[in-house]
CSV table of C-alpha atoms in Angstrom, one decimal:
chain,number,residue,atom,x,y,z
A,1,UNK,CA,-5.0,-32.3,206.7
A,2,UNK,CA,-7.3,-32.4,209.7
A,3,UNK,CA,-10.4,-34.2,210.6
A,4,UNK,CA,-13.0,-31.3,210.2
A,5,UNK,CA,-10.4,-28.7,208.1
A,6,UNK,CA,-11.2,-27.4,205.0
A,7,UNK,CA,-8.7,-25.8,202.6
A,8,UNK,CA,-9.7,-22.1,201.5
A,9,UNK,CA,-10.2,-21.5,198.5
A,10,UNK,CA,-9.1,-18.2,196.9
A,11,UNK,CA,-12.0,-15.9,196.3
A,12,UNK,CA,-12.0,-14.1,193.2
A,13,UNK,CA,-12.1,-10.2,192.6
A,14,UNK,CA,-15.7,-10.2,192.2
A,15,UNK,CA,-16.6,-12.5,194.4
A,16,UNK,CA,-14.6,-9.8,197.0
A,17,UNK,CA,-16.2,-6.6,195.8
A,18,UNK,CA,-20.1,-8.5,196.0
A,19,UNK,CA,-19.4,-9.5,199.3
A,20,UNK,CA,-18.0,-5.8,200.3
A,21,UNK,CA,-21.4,-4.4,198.8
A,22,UNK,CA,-23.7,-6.9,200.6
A,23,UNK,CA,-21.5,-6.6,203.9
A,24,UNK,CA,-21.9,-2.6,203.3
A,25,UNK,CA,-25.7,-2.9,202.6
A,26,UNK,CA,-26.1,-4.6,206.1
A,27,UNK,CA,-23.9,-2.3,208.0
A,28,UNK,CA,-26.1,0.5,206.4
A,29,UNK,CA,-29.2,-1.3,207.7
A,30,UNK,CA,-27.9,-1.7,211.2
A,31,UNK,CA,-26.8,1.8,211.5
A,32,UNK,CA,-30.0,3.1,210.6
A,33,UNK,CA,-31.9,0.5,212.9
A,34,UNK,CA,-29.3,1.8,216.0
A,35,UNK,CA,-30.0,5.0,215.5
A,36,UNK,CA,-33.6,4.9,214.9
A,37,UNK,CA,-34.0,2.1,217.8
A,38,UNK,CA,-32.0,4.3,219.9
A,39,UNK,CA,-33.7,7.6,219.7
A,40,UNK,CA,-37.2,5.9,220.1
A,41,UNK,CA,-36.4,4.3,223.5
A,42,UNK,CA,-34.2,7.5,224.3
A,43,UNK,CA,-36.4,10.0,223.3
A,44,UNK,CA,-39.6,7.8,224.8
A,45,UNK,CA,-38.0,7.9,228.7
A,46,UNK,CA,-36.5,11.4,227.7
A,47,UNK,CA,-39.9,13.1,226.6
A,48,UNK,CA,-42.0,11.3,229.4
A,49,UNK,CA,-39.3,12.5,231.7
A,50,UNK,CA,-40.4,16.3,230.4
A,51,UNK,CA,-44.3,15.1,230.6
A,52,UNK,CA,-44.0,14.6,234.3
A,53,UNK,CA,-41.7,17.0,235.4
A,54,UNK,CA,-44.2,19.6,233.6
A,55,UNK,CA,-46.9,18.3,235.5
A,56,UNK,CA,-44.9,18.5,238.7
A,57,UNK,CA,-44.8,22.3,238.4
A,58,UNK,CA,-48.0,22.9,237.5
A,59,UNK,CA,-49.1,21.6,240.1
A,60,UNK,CA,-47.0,23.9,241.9
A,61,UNK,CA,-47.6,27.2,240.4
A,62,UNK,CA,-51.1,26.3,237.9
A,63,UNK,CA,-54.3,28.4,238.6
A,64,UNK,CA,-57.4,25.9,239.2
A,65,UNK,CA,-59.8,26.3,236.4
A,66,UNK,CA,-63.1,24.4,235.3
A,67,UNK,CA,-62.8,22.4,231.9
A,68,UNK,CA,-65.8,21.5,229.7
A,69,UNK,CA,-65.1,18.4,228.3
A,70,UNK,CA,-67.2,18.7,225.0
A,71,UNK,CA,-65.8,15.2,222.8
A,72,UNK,CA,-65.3,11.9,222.8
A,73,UNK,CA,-63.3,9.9,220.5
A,74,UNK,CA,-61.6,6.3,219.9
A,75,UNK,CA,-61.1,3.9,221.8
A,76,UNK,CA,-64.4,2.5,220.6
A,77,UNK,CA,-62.9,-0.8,219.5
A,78,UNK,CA,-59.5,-2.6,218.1
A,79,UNK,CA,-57.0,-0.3,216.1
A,80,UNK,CA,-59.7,2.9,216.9
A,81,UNK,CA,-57.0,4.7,218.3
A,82,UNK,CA,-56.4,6.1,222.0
A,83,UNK,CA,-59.9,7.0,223.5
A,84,UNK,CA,-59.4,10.6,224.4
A,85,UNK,CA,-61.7,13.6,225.4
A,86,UNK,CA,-61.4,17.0,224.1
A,87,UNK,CA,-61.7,20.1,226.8
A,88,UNK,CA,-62.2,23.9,226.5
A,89,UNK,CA,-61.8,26.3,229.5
A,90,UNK,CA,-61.4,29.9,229.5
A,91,UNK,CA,-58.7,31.5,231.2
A,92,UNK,CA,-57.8,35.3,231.2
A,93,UNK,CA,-60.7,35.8,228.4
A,94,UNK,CA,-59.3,33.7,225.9
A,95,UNK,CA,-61.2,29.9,225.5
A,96,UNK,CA,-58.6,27.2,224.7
A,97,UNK,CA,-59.2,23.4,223.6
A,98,UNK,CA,-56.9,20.5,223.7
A,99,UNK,CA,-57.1,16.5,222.9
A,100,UNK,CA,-56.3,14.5,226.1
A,101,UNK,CA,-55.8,11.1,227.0
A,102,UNK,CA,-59.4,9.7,229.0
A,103,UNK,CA,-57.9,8.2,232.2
A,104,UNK,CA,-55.1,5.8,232.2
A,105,UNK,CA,-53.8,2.5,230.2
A,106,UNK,CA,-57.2,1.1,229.7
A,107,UNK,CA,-59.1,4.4,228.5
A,108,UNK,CA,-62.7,5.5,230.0
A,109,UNK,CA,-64.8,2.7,231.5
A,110,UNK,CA,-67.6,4.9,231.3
A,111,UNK,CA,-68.3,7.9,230.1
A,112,UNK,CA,-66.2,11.3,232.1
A,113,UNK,CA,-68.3,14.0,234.1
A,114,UNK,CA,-68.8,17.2,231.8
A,115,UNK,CA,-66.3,19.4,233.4
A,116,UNK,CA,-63.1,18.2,234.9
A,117,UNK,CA,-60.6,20.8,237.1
A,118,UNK,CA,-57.3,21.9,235.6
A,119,UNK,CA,-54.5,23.5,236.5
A,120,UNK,CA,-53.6,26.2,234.3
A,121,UNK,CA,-49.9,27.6,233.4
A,122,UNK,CA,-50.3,31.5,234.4
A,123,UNK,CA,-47.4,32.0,232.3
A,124,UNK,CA,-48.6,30.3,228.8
A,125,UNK,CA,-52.8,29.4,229.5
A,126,UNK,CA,-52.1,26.6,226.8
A,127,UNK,CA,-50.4,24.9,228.9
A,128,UNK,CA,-52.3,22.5,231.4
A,129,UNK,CA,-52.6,19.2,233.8
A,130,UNK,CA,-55.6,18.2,234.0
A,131,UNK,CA,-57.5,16.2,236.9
A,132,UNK,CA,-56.7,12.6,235.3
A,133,UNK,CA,-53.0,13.5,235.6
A,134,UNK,CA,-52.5,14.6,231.5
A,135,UNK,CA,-50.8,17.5,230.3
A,136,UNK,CA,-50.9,19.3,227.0
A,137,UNK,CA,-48.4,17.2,225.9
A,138,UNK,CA,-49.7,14.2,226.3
A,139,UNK,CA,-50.9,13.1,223.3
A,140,UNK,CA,-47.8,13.2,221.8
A,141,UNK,CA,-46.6,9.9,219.9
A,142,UNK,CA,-43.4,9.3,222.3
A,143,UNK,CA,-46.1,9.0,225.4
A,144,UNK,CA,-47.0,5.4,224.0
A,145,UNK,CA,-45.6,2.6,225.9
A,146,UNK,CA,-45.6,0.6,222.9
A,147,UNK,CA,-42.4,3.2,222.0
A,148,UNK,CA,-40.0,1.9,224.7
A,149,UNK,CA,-39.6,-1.8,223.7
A,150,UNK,CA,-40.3,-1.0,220.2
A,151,UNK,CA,-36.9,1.5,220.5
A,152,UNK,CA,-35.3,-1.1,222.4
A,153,UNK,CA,-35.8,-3.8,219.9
A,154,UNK,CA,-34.7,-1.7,216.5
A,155,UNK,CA,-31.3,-0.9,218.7
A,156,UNK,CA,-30.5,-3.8,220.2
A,157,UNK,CA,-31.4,-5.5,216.3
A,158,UNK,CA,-29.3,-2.9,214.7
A,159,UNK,CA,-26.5,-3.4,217.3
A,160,UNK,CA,-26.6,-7.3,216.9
A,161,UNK,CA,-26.1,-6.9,213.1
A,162,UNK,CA,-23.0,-4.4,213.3
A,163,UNK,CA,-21.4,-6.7,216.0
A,164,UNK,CA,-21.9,-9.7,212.8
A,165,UNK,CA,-20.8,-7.4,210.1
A,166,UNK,CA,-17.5,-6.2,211.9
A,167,UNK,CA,-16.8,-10.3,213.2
A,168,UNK,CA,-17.5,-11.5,209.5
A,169,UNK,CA,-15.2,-8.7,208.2
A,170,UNK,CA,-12.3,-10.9,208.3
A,171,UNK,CA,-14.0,-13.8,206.8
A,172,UNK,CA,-14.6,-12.0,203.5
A,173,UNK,CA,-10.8,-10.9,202.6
């Protein structure tokens, strides 16, 4: 024999059918992780995709209207949640309301005029973009940045352990 070879030993039935369970466990984990990882980051870039293509034709074809921005919430310190402003504005008779972002990454630095313009869908009035470049939609969980590297993390993660449980197949015969 060898420097550095070790003889095998033969692995018993049980020993076998554990390692196939545990094997299967993790290959169950790193599936999950893939496909959870996978639609986060994918359906992150996807919806922000439909976030700014939305606002691209509304500001094509939306009717300027005045927006009363009548709350303020979060933001007001760590783990408050994402400072955001609520508006109403009337369009066609009928008053809508939404929850918006405040401005961009960093939230309001100080405290927004009482009405902001927005650009109103003719077609469905809920629909909106409103001077600070936010849509109806944007309030939605996928719009986090935090949800792209997060996404890409779990996939890569789950990928990672896959690629060991099909290399380490062998290993367990």
């Amino acid at each position: 024999m060898g420097k550095g070879k070790r003889k095998r030993r033969a692995r018993t039935a049980e020993e076998v059918a554990g390692a196939r369970r545990a094997r299967r466990k993790v290959a169950v984990m790193a599936v999950a992780l893939l496909v959870v990882g996978s639609g986060l980051f994918g359906g992150s870039l996807a919806y922000r995709w439909h976030v700014s293509a939305e606002a691209d034709r509304l500001r094509s074809v939306g009717v300027p209207v005045t927006a009363y921005i009548t709350d303020r919430a979060g933001g007001g310190g760590r783990g408050s949640g994402i400072d955001r402003i609520e508006i109403h504005y009337l369009y066609d008779g009928a008053q809508y309301h939404a929850w918006i972002p405040c401005a961009g990454l960093t939230g309001c630095h100080s405290t927004p005029e009482r009405e902001m313009p927005v650009l109103v869908d003719p077609d469905d009035p809920q629909r909106f973009l409103a001077e600070n470049g936010h849509t109806d939609g944007s309030m939605s969980f996928l719009m986090s940045w935090t949800t792209i590297p997060v996404g890409l993390v779990a996939a890569v993660a789950g990928a990672g352990l896959l690629i060991l449980v099909i290399r380490e197949k062998d290993n367990w015969k």
